[in-house]
Tab-separated table of C-alpha atoms in Angstrom:
chain	number	residue	atom	x	y	z
A	1102	MET	CA	21.754	-21.566	-119.226
A	1103	ALA	CA	22.840	-18.400	-121.008
A	1104	THR	CA	21.471	-15.216	-119.522
A	1105	LYS	CA	20.733	-11.914	-121.146
A	1106	ASN	CA	20.366	-8.589	-119.354
A	1107	ASN	CA	18.292	-8.420	-116.151
A	1108	ASN	CA	19.276	-12.037	-115.407
A	1109	VAL	CA	16.255	-13.325	-117.320
A	1110	PRO	CA	17.286	-16.683	-118.775
A	1111	GLU	CA	17.058	-17.095	-122.527
A	1112	HIS	CA	14.223	-19.134	-124.037
A	1113	PRO	CA	15.634	-22.664	-124.548
A	1114	MET	CA	14.576	-22.680	-128.199
A	1115	GLU	CA	16.420	-19.451	-128.991
A	1116	ARG	CA	19.596	-21.460	-129.583
A	1117	LEU	CA	18.048	-22.923	-132.732
A	1118	LEU	CA	16.108	-19.865	-133.897
A	1119	ARG	CA	17.265	-16.868	-135.883
A	1120	MET	CA	16.186	-14.376	-133.252
A	1121	ASP	CA	16.711	-11.354	-135.524
A	1122	ARG	CA	13.706	-12.651	-137.522
A	1123	ILE	CA	11.446	-13.344	-134.530
A	1124	PRO	CA	8.564	-12.450	-134.011
A	1125	HIS	CA	7.536	-14.594	-136.953
A	1126	ILE	CA	4.824	-13.730	-139.483
A	1127	TRP	CA	2.366	-16.470	-138.478
A	1128	CYS	CA	-1.050	-15.341	-137.266
A	1129	PRO	CA	-2.134	-15.623	-133.640
A	1130	THR	CA	-3.363	-19.204	-132.918
A	1131	CYS	CA	-1.609	-20.619	-136.006
A	1132	GLY	CA	-0.315	-24.160	-135.463
A	1133	ILE	CA	2.948	-23.865	-137.377
A	1134	GLY	CA	4.824	-22.304	-134.449
A	1135	THR	CA	3.941	-25.296	-132.289
A	1136	ALA	CA	5.154	-27.667	-135.016
A	1137	VAL	CA	8.453	-25.733	-135.089
A	1138	SER	CA	8.744	-26.031	-131.281
A	1139	CYS	CA	8.285	-29.779	-131.593
A	1140	PHE	CA	10.828	-29.935	-134.403
A	1141	ILE	CA	13.390	-28.010	-132.337
A	1142	SER	CA	12.817	-30.387	-129.406
A	1143	ALA	CA	13.249	-33.352	-131.756
A	1144	ILE	CA	16.508	-31.862	-133.109
A	1145	ASP	CA	17.667	-31.444	-129.492
A	1146	LYS	CA	17.007	-35.132	-128.829
A	1147	PHE	CA	18.521	-36.215	-132.150
A	1148	LYS	CA	22.173	-37.037	-131.518
A	1149	HIS	CA	23.607	-35.536	-134.678
A	1150	PRO	CA	25.933	-32.534	-134.970
A	1151	HIS	CA	23.884	-29.467	-135.823
A	1152	GLU	CA	26.236	-28.433	-138.621
A	1153	LYS	CA	25.326	-31.696	-140.363
A	1154	ILE	CA	21.587	-31.000	-140.449
A	1155	ALA	CA	19.990	-29.007	-143.263
A	1156	VAL	CA	16.409	-27.753	-143.394
A	1157	VAL	CA	14.757	-27.052	-146.744
A	1158	SER	CA	11.394	-25.333	-147.205
A	1159	GLY	CA	9.318	-24.342	-150.154
A	1160	ILE	CA	6.887	-21.442	-150.444
A	1161	GLY	CA	3.951	-20.726	-148.177
A	1162	CYS	CA	3.308	-20.044	-144.540
A	1163	THR	CA	5.174	-23.201	-143.523
A	1164	GLY	CA	7.819	-22.381	-146.103
A	1165	ARG	CA	9.011	-19.642	-143.761
A	1166	VAL	CA	10.295	-22.247	-141.297
A	1167	ALA	CA	13.657	-22.555	-143.052
A	1168	GLY	CA	14.170	-18.835	-142.501
A	1169	TYR	CA	13.520	-19.029	-138.776
A	1170	ILE	CA	15.556	-22.106	-137.854
A	1171	LYS	CA	19.216	-21.521	-137.096
A	1172	LEU	CA	20.556	-24.498	-139.003
A	1173	ASP	CA	21.833	-24.632	-142.564
A	1174	SER	CA	18.597	-23.906	-144.339
A	1175	PHE	CA	17.299	-22.992	-147.753
A	1176	HIS	CA	14.050	-21.449	-148.897
A	1177	THR	CA	13.461	-22.898	-152.352
A	1178	THR	CA	11.072	-21.990	-155.134
A	1179	HIS	CA	7.480	-23.172	-154.940
A	1180	GLY	CA	7.154	-26.947	-154.696
A	1181	ARG	CA	10.832	-27.616	-155.263
A	1182	ALA	CA	11.873	-28.299	-151.686
A	1183	ILE	CA	12.144	-32.066	-152.238
A	1184	PRO	CA	14.236	-31.916	-155.450
A	1185	PHE	CA	16.566	-29.423	-153.743
A	1186	ALA	CA	16.800	-31.704	-150.710
A	1187	THR	CA	17.426	-34.741	-152.924
A	1188	GLY	CA	20.313	-32.939	-154.594
A	1189	LEU	CA	21.671	-31.827	-151.245
A	1190	LYS	CA	21.556	-35.359	-149.875
A	1191	LEU	CA	23.112	-36.978	-152.941
A	1192	ALA	CA	25.913	-34.414	-153.216
A	1193	ASN	CA	26.689	-34.625	-149.513
A	1194	PRO	CA	25.522	-37.967	-148.085
A	1195	ASP	CA	26.770	-37.035	-144.595
A	1196	LEU	CA	24.043	-34.419	-144.251
A	1197	LYS	CA	20.743	-35.133	-142.547
A	1198	VAL	CA	18.270	-33.325	-144.780
A	1199	VAL	CA	14.850	-32.304	-143.504
A	1200	VAL	CA	12.127	-30.861	-145.695
A	1201	PHE	CA	9.720	-28.746	-143.659
A	1202	SER	CA	6.921	-27.393	-145.773
A	1203	GLY	CA	3.199	-27.094	-146.186
A	1204	ASP	CA	0.566	-29.203	-147.903
A	1205	GLY	CA	0.119	-26.808	-150.810
A	1206	ASP	CA	3.829	-26.727	-151.492
A	1207	LEU	CA	4.703	-30.409	-151.008
A	1208	ILE	CA	1.588	-32.153	-152.239
A	1209	SER	CA	0.132	-29.809	-154.807
A	1210	ILE	CA	2.789	-28.122	-156.901
A	1211	GLY	CA	5.497	-30.410	-155.518
A	1212	GLY	CA	3.357	-33.537	-155.591
A	1213	ASN	CA	5.309	-35.117	-158.420
A	1214	HIS	CA	8.596	-34.642	-156.593
A	1215	PHE	CA	7.018	-36.007	-153.441
A	1216	ILE	CA	5.873	-39.272	-154.991
A	1217	HIS	CA	9.172	-39.844	-156.772
A	1218	ALA	CA	11.286	-39.110	-153.700
A	1219	ALA	CA	9.130	-41.619	-151.797
A	1220	ARG	CA	9.393	-44.149	-154.639
A	1221	ARG	CA	13.187	-43.897	-154.751
A	1222	ASN	CA	13.355	-43.872	-150.951
A	1223	THR	CA	15.670	-40.872	-150.927
A	1224	ASP	CA	17.093	-40.550	-147.433
A	1225	ILE	CA	15.247	-37.376	-146.362
A	1226	THR	CA	12.753	-36.565	-143.623
A	1227	VAL	CA	9.643	-34.711	-144.756
A	1228	VAL	CA	7.528	-32.783	-142.263
A	1229	CYS	CA	4.320	-31.595	-143.908
A	1230	VAL	CA	2.198	-29.099	-142.008
A	1231	ASN	CA	-1.320	-29.651	-143.294
A	1232	ASN	CA	-3.647	-26.719	-142.664
A	1233	PHE	CA	-6.132	-27.800	-145.366
A	1234	ILE	CA	-5.812	-24.607	-147.417
A	1235	TYR	CA	-3.433	-22.353	-149.354
A	1236	ALA	CA	-3.001	-19.971	-146.452
A	1237	MET	CA	-0.428	-17.465	-147.646
A	1238	THR	CA	-2.083	-16.651	-150.958
A	1239	GLY	CA	-5.568	-16.035	-149.597
A	1240	GLY	CA	-7.283	-19.310	-148.766
A	1241	GLN	CA	-7.671	-21.045	-152.108
A	1242	CYS	CA	-8.792	-24.660	-152.293
A	1243	ALA	CA	-5.799	-26.977	-151.828
A	1244	PRO	CA	-5.525	-30.690	-152.693
A	1245	THR	CA	-5.995	-31.397	-148.988
A	1246	THR	CA	-9.124	-29.266	-148.455
A	1247	PRO	CA	-11.821	-31.639	-147.140
A	1248	LEU	CA	-15.024	-32.183	-149.128
A	1249	THR	CA	-17.706	-29.488	-148.551
A	1250	ALA	CA	-15.228	-27.110	-146.889
A	1251	ASN	CA	-15.392	-23.487	-147.928
A	1252	SER	CA	-12.356	-21.764	-149.428
A	1253	SER	CA	-11.978	-18.599	-151.488
A	1254	THR	CA	-12.105	-20.595	-154.746
A	1255	THR	CA	-14.887	-22.939	-153.552
A	1256	PRO	CA	-17.407	-20.525	-151.988
A	1257	TYR	CA	-20.188	-23.125	-152.346
A	1258	GLY	CA	-18.131	-25.893	-150.776
A	1259	ASN	CA	-15.322	-28.046	-152.102
A	1260	HIS	CA	-16.353	-30.879	-154.413
A	1261	GLU	CA	-12.863	-32.240	-155.161
A	1262	ARG	CA	-11.810	-35.335	-153.306
A	1263	PRO	CA	-8.787	-34.468	-151.125
A	1264	PHE	CA	-5.551	-36.401	-150.833
A	1265	ASN	CA	-5.089	-38.833	-147.999
A	1266	LEU	CA	-1.461	-37.949	-147.293
A	1267	PRO	CA	-0.409	-41.058	-145.290
A	1268	LEU	CA	-1.877	-43.274	-148.026
A	1269	LEU	CA	-0.096	-41.275	-150.723
A	1270	ALA	CA	3.238	-41.544	-148.911
A	1271	SER	CA	2.922	-45.214	-147.988
A	1272	SER	CA	1.696	-46.349	-151.391
A	1273	CYS	CA	4.645	-44.578	-153.012
A	1274	GLY	CA	7.044	-46.403	-150.715
A	1275	ALA	CA	7.819	-44.185	-147.720
A	1276	VAL	CA	9.426	-46.166	-144.892
A	1277	TYR	CA	8.007	-44.128	-142.031
A	1278	VAL	CA	4.593	-42.467	-142.054
A	1279	ALA	CA	2.948	-40.746	-139.098
A	1280	ARG	CA	0.257	-38.170	-138.581
A	1281	TRP	CA	-0.332	-35.983	-135.531
A	1282	THR	CA	-2.135	-32.752	-134.868
A	1283	SER	CA	-0.360	-29.722	-133.476
A	1284	LEU	CA	-1.956	-30.511	-130.116
A	1285	HIS	CA	-0.124	-33.860	-129.765
A	1286	ILE	CA	3.122	-32.134	-128.915
A	1287	ARG	CA	4.957	-34.935	-127.110
A	1288	ARG	CA	3.917	-37.629	-129.577
A	1289	LEU	CA	4.715	-35.356	-132.498
A	1290	THR	CA	8.173	-34.674	-131.056
A	1291	ASN	CA	8.789	-38.415	-130.617
A	1292	SER	CA	7.564	-39.088	-134.132
A	1293	MET	CA	9.839	-36.416	-135.600
A	1294	HIS	CA	12.737	-37.882	-133.626
A	1295	GLU	CA	11.968	-41.375	-134.952
A	1296	ALA	CA	11.623	-40.015	-138.480
A	1297	LEU	CA	15.008	-38.278	-138.201
A	1298	ASN	CA	16.606	-41.543	-137.063
A	1299	LYS	CA	14.990	-43.567	-139.836
A	1300	PRO	CA	17.126	-44.107	-142.951
A	1301	GLY	CA	15.004	-43.525	-146.031
A	1302	PHE	CA	12.013	-41.400	-146.894
A	1303	SER	CA	10.214	-40.641	-143.635
A	1304	PHE	CA	7.043	-38.593	-143.637
A	1305	VAL	CA	5.320	-36.838	-140.728
A	1306	GLU	CA	2.045	-35.031	-141.353
A	1307	VAL	CA	1.111	-32.343	-138.841
A	1308	VAL	CA	-2.532	-31.277	-138.892
A	1309	ALA	CA	-2.435	-27.621	-137.851
A	1310	PRO	CA	-5.095	-24.952	-137.432
A	1311	CYS	CA	-5.264	-22.010	-139.834
A	1312	SER	CA	-7.280	-19.456	-137.932
A	1313	THR	CA	-7.272	-16.603	-140.415
A	1314	LEU	CA	-8.462	-18.474	-143.501
A	1315	TYR	CA	-9.627	-22.051	-142.992
A	1316	ALA	CA	-11.279	-21.498	-139.610
A	1317	ARG	CA	-12.689	-18.063	-140.460
A	1318	ARG	CA	-14.120	-19.050	-143.842
A	1319	ASN	CA	-15.699	-22.178	-142.368
A	1320	ARG	CA	-16.866	-20.412	-139.185
A	1321	LEU	CA	-14.906	-22.732	-136.942
A	1322	GLY	CA	-13.804	-20.070	-134.472
A	1323	THR	CA	-10.140	-19.481	-133.670
A	1324	GLY	CA	-7.167	-21.804	-133.689
A	1325	LEU	CA	-7.869	-22.459	-130.020
A	1326	ASP	CA	-11.324	-23.792	-130.920
A	1327	LEU	CA	-9.698	-26.012	-133.531
A	1328	LEU	CA	-7.243	-27.355	-130.957
A	1329	LYS	CA	-10.220	-28.198	-128.738
A	1330	PHE	CA	-11.783	-29.901	-131.747
A	1331	TYR	CA	-8.590	-31.924	-132.307
A	1332	HIS	CA	-8.642	-32.873	-128.645
A	1333	ASP	CA	-12.197	-34.174	-128.877
A	1334	SER	CA	-12.120	-35.807	-132.290
A	1335	SER	CA	-8.644	-37.209	-132.860
A	1336	GLU	CA	-8.236	-40.898	-132.347
A	1337	ILE	CA	-4.881	-42.631	-131.970
A	1338	CYS	CA	-4.746	-45.658	-134.287
A	1339	HIS	CA	-1.157	-46.893	-134.510
A	1340	GLY	CA	-0.595	-49.158	-137.478
A	1341	ALA	CA	-3.970	-48.356	-139.023
A	1342	ASP	CA	-4.580	-49.209	-142.658
A	1343	PRO	CA	-3.624	-46.048	-144.594
A	1344	THR	CA	-6.653	-46.392	-146.868
A	1345	GLU	CA	-8.872	-45.553	-143.897
A	1346	LEU	CA	-7.148	-42.312	-143.004
A	1347	ASP	CA	-9.173	-39.851	-145.072
A	1348	ILE	CA	-10.055	-36.647	-143.263
A	1349	ALA	CA	-13.657	-35.533	-143.767
A	1350	PHE	CA	-14.778	-32.005	-142.931
A	1351	GLN	CA	-14.868	-31.587	-139.133
A	1352	ASP	CA	-14.941	-35.325	-138.645
A	1353	LYS	CA	-12.768	-37.768	-136.720
A	1354	ILE	CA	-9.032	-37.409	-137.391
A	1355	LYS	CA	-7.117	-40.662	-137.114
A	1356	VAL	CA	-3.594	-40.000	-135.893
A	1357	GLY	CA	-0.668	-42.222	-135.037
A	1358	LYS	CA	2.312	-43.988	-136.530
A	1359	PHE	CA	1.058	-45.955	-139.498
A	1360	ILE	CA	4.084	-47.281	-141.361
A	1361	ASP	CA	7.531	-48.213	-140.077
A	1362	ARG	CA	9.340	-50.581	-142.437
A	1363	GLU	CA	12.744	-51.195	-143.967
A	1364	ARG	CA	13.663	-50.615	-147.609
A	1365	PRO	CA	17.077	-49.907	-149.156
A	1366	THR	CA	17.602	-46.164	-149.595
A	1367	PHE	CA	18.380	-44.615	-152.965
A	1368	ILE	CA	22.144	-44.538	-152.360
A	1369	ASP	CA	22.208	-48.078	-150.899
A	1370	ALA	CA	20.275	-49.467	-153.853
A	1371	TRP	CA	22.667	-47.743	-156.279
A	1372	ASN	CA	25.725	-49.080	-154.441
A	1373	ASP	CA	24.310	-52.618	-154.286
A	1374	ASN	CA	23.467	-52.602	-157.960
A	1375	MET	CA	26.875	-51.300	-158.985
A	1376	LYS	CA	28.689	-53.702	-156.663
A	1377	LYS	CA	26.852	-56.602	-158.295
A	1378	LYS	CA	27.827	-55.305	-161.716
A	1379	PHE	CA	31.444	-54.262	-161.118
A	1380	GLY	CA	32.449	-56.086	-157.946
A	1381	ASP	CA	35.494	-54.701	-156.147
A	1382	LYS	CA	36.275	-52.261	-158.940
A	1383	PHE	CA	33.344	-50.155	-157.757
A	1384	ASP	CA	34.009	-47.649	-154.992
A	1385	PRO	CA	30.703	-47.333	-153.107
A	1386	TYR	CA	29.311	-43.821	-153.096
A	1387	GLY	CA	28.848	-42.095	-149.767
A	1388	GLU	CA	31.116	-44.464	-147.865
A	1389	LYS	CA	34.332	-42.829	-149.064
A	1390	LYS	CA	34.092	-39.880	-146.725
A	1391	ALA	CA	33.167	-42.047	-143.760
A	1392	LYS	CA	36.255	-44.196	-144.412
A	1393	LYS	CA	38.481	-41.132	-144.715
A	1394	ALA	CA	37.180	-39.775	-141.435
A	1395	ALA	CA	37.904	-43.125	-139.740
B	197	MET	CA	-0.606	-31.885	-103.216
B	198	GLN	CA	-2.959	-33.928	-101.026
B	199	PHE	CA	-2.869	-37.723	-100.679
B	200	TRP	CA	-5.096	-39.982	-98.607
B	201	ARG	CA	-2.072	-42.073	-97.723
B	202	LYS	CA	1.621	-41.906	-98.376
B	203	PRO	CA	2.279	-43.091	-101.975
B	204	LEU	CA	4.311	-46.297	-102.174
B	205	ASP	CA	6.954	-44.669	-104.367
B	206	ALA	CA	7.150	-41.500	-102.272
B	207	ASP	CA	10.857	-41.993	-101.655
B	208	LYS	CA	11.597	-42.058	-105.411
B	209	ILE	CA	9.202	-39.423	-106.747
B	210	LYS	CA	9.858	-35.741	-106.280
B	211	VAL	CA	7.379	-33.055	-107.280
B	212	PRO	CA	9.181	-30.447	-109.361
B	213	HIS	CA	8.372	-26.764	-109.217
B	214	GLY	CA	8.895	-24.537	-112.215
B	215	GLU	CA	9.520	-20.860	-112.577
B	216	ILE	CA	7.517	-19.371	-115.445
B	217	HIS	CA	9.125	-16.814	-117.719
B	218	ILE	CA	6.917	-14.886	-120.125
B	219	VAL	CA	8.386	-12.848	-122.972
B	220	ARG	CA	5.479	-10.423	-122.908
B	221	ASP	CA	6.182	-8.474	-126.074
B	222	ARG	CA	6.524	-11.591	-128.214
B	223	CYS	CA	3.096	-12.928	-127.203
B	224	LYS	CA	0.185	-12.767	-129.653
B	225	GLY	CA	-2.439	-13.615	-127.050
B	226	CYS	CA	-3.578	-16.929	-128.558
B	227	GLY	CA	-4.414	-18.375	-125.121
B	228	PHE	CA	-3.034	-21.875	-125.832
B	229	CYS	CA	-0.971	-21.844	-122.628
B	230	VAL	CA	-3.918	-20.598	-120.563
B	231	GLU	CA	-6.242	-23.259	-121.950
B	232	TYR	CA	-3.899	-26.232	-121.658
B	233	CYS	CA	-2.040	-25.541	-118.396
B	234	PRO	CA	-2.969	-28.652	-116.357
B	235	LYS	CA	-2.698	-26.675	-113.105
B	236	ASP	CA	-4.556	-23.562	-114.334
B	237	VAL	CA	-1.605	-21.417	-113.388
B	238	LEU	CA	-2.050	-18.869	-116.171
B	239	VAL	CA	-4.719	-16.338	-117.110
B	240	LEU	CA	-4.747	-13.747	-119.884
B	241	SER	CA	-3.883	-10.444	-118.252
B	242	GLU	CA	-5.899	-7.253	-118.639
B	243	GLU	CA	-2.804	-5.350	-119.689
B	244	PHE	CA	-1.652	-4.880	-123.270
B	245	ASN	CA	1.803	-5.596	-124.593
B	246	THR	CA	3.490	-3.342	-127.149
B	247	LYS	CA	1.699	-5.154	-130.005
B	248	GLY	CA	-1.722	-4.686	-128.407
B	249	TYR	CA	-2.280	-8.283	-127.322
B	250	HIS	CA	-3.042	-9.530	-123.830
B	251	PRO	CA	-0.116	-11.692	-122.689
B	252	PRO	CA	-0.698	-14.359	-120.019
B	253	GLU	CA	0.285	-13.898	-116.420
B	254	ALA	CA	0.998	-16.522	-113.785
B	255	VAL	CA	-1.606	-16.058	-111.065
B	256	LYS	CA	-0.850	-19.317	-109.263
B	257	ALA	CA	2.872	-19.477	-109.991
B	258	ASP	CA	3.514	-21.709	-106.970
B	259	ASP	CA	1.346	-24.461	-108.482
B	260	CYS	CA	3.552	-24.893	-111.571
B	261	VAL	CA	4.917	-28.446	-111.773
B	262	HIS	CA	7.398	-27.823	-114.619
B	263	CYS	CA	5.507	-29.939	-117.159
B	264	GLN	CA	6.633	-27.511	-119.916
B	265	LEU	CA	3.384	-27.945	-121.819
B	266	CYS	CA	3.032	-24.163	-122.243
B	267	GLU	CA	6.589	-23.955	-123.526
B	268	MET	CA	5.989	-26.640	-126.162
B	269	LEU	CA	2.544	-25.437	-127.176
B	270	CYS	CA	3.356	-21.725	-127.462
B	271	PRO	CA	3.582	-20.907	-131.192
B	272	GLU	CA	5.457	-17.678	-130.485
B	273	PHE	CA	8.344	-19.010	-128.328
B	274	ALA	CA	7.121	-16.509	-125.737
B	275	ILE	CA	6.780	-18.629	-122.592
B	276	PHE	CA	9.153	-21.072	-120.968
B	277	VAL	CA	9.686	-22.740	-117.643
B	278	THR	CA	12.865	-23.399	-115.712
B	279	LEU	CA	13.151	-25.918	-112.902
B	280	LYS	CA	13.101	-24.084	-109.559
B	281	ASP	CA	13.247	-26.867	-107.003
B	282	GLU	CA	11.927	-30.320	-106.270
B	283	GLU	CA	9.837	-31.189	-103.272
B	284	SER	CA	9.553	-34.598	-101.652
B	285	VAL	CA	6.104	-36.113	-101.597
B	286	GLU	CA	4.495	-35.909	-98.194
B	287	ALA	CA	1.318	-37.577	-97.155
């Protein structure tokens, strides 16, 4: 292990963090840091050269992740993490592209891109940190805010039905869908590792506490109290029907791996279609480079 | 660790001991590590770090079993554990 001055060993995650940017901007007891720890552990387990992994984030608290991880990373405009990642993957099929962003970015402004990437089964891994609120802009009601929850734009309680993210992803065609809270660190790490290994659109939702806005506005205490709440009220239901995975305000959270299926990815479907049409005249896309390397 | 008889797999299992390293000035005093340490090794100290938070301190450092839960749970990358030694299980 590398040592710095005073013979104190370096934190094992420092190898994959841009240490000039640490300490990060996230509030005390925020869950995003834990999700990043799990992601770094999953990358460590994932047998793939680090120079062939790219991380893309959008805007928001979770959008800062791309700036903190020492991999090829890009901080895109609001909601456009998935289109950027799609382009990255299609232009360079050797890359393993991970989108790491928040619920407001991926599901609200980027919701259209999300459903179409899942429909096409673009080969990307999406990690969505769901803190139930627009945290960076001041706690506005997000499309994931549970019914009756207070936010700065719903001071009398939210009346809009929230998205059920695993149902959204699975109904649009994602091949891997899992949900964990930021307390389920080992299971979350395993899920991220499985999602990275899965060809196609894999989706991992991380329920994370937002202490400064969601917890404070709803008088739920600190992030630590929310972790205790997750401990008491999360229930592991592997393979559960995604239609039953709605999250009500301070109610049971069903977590687990819900979907794990096979579908041809976007590039595979294109190659198959063109091969059928043109036969041997067609040079399959994405396999050229692999052949050259061999 | 106390056992009422020698465990059947005592020759295979070794109890690891960890050495806890705390990056005090990176800590934001959230208390996750203190709350979830299965051996209650950590407490929040009375002292302040340079940011004005109370970082944890290892009061029962010898009890650490290198489970690395604190390391994974810490949102600030401020605590980590290295393997010190492994002890054979004795009845």
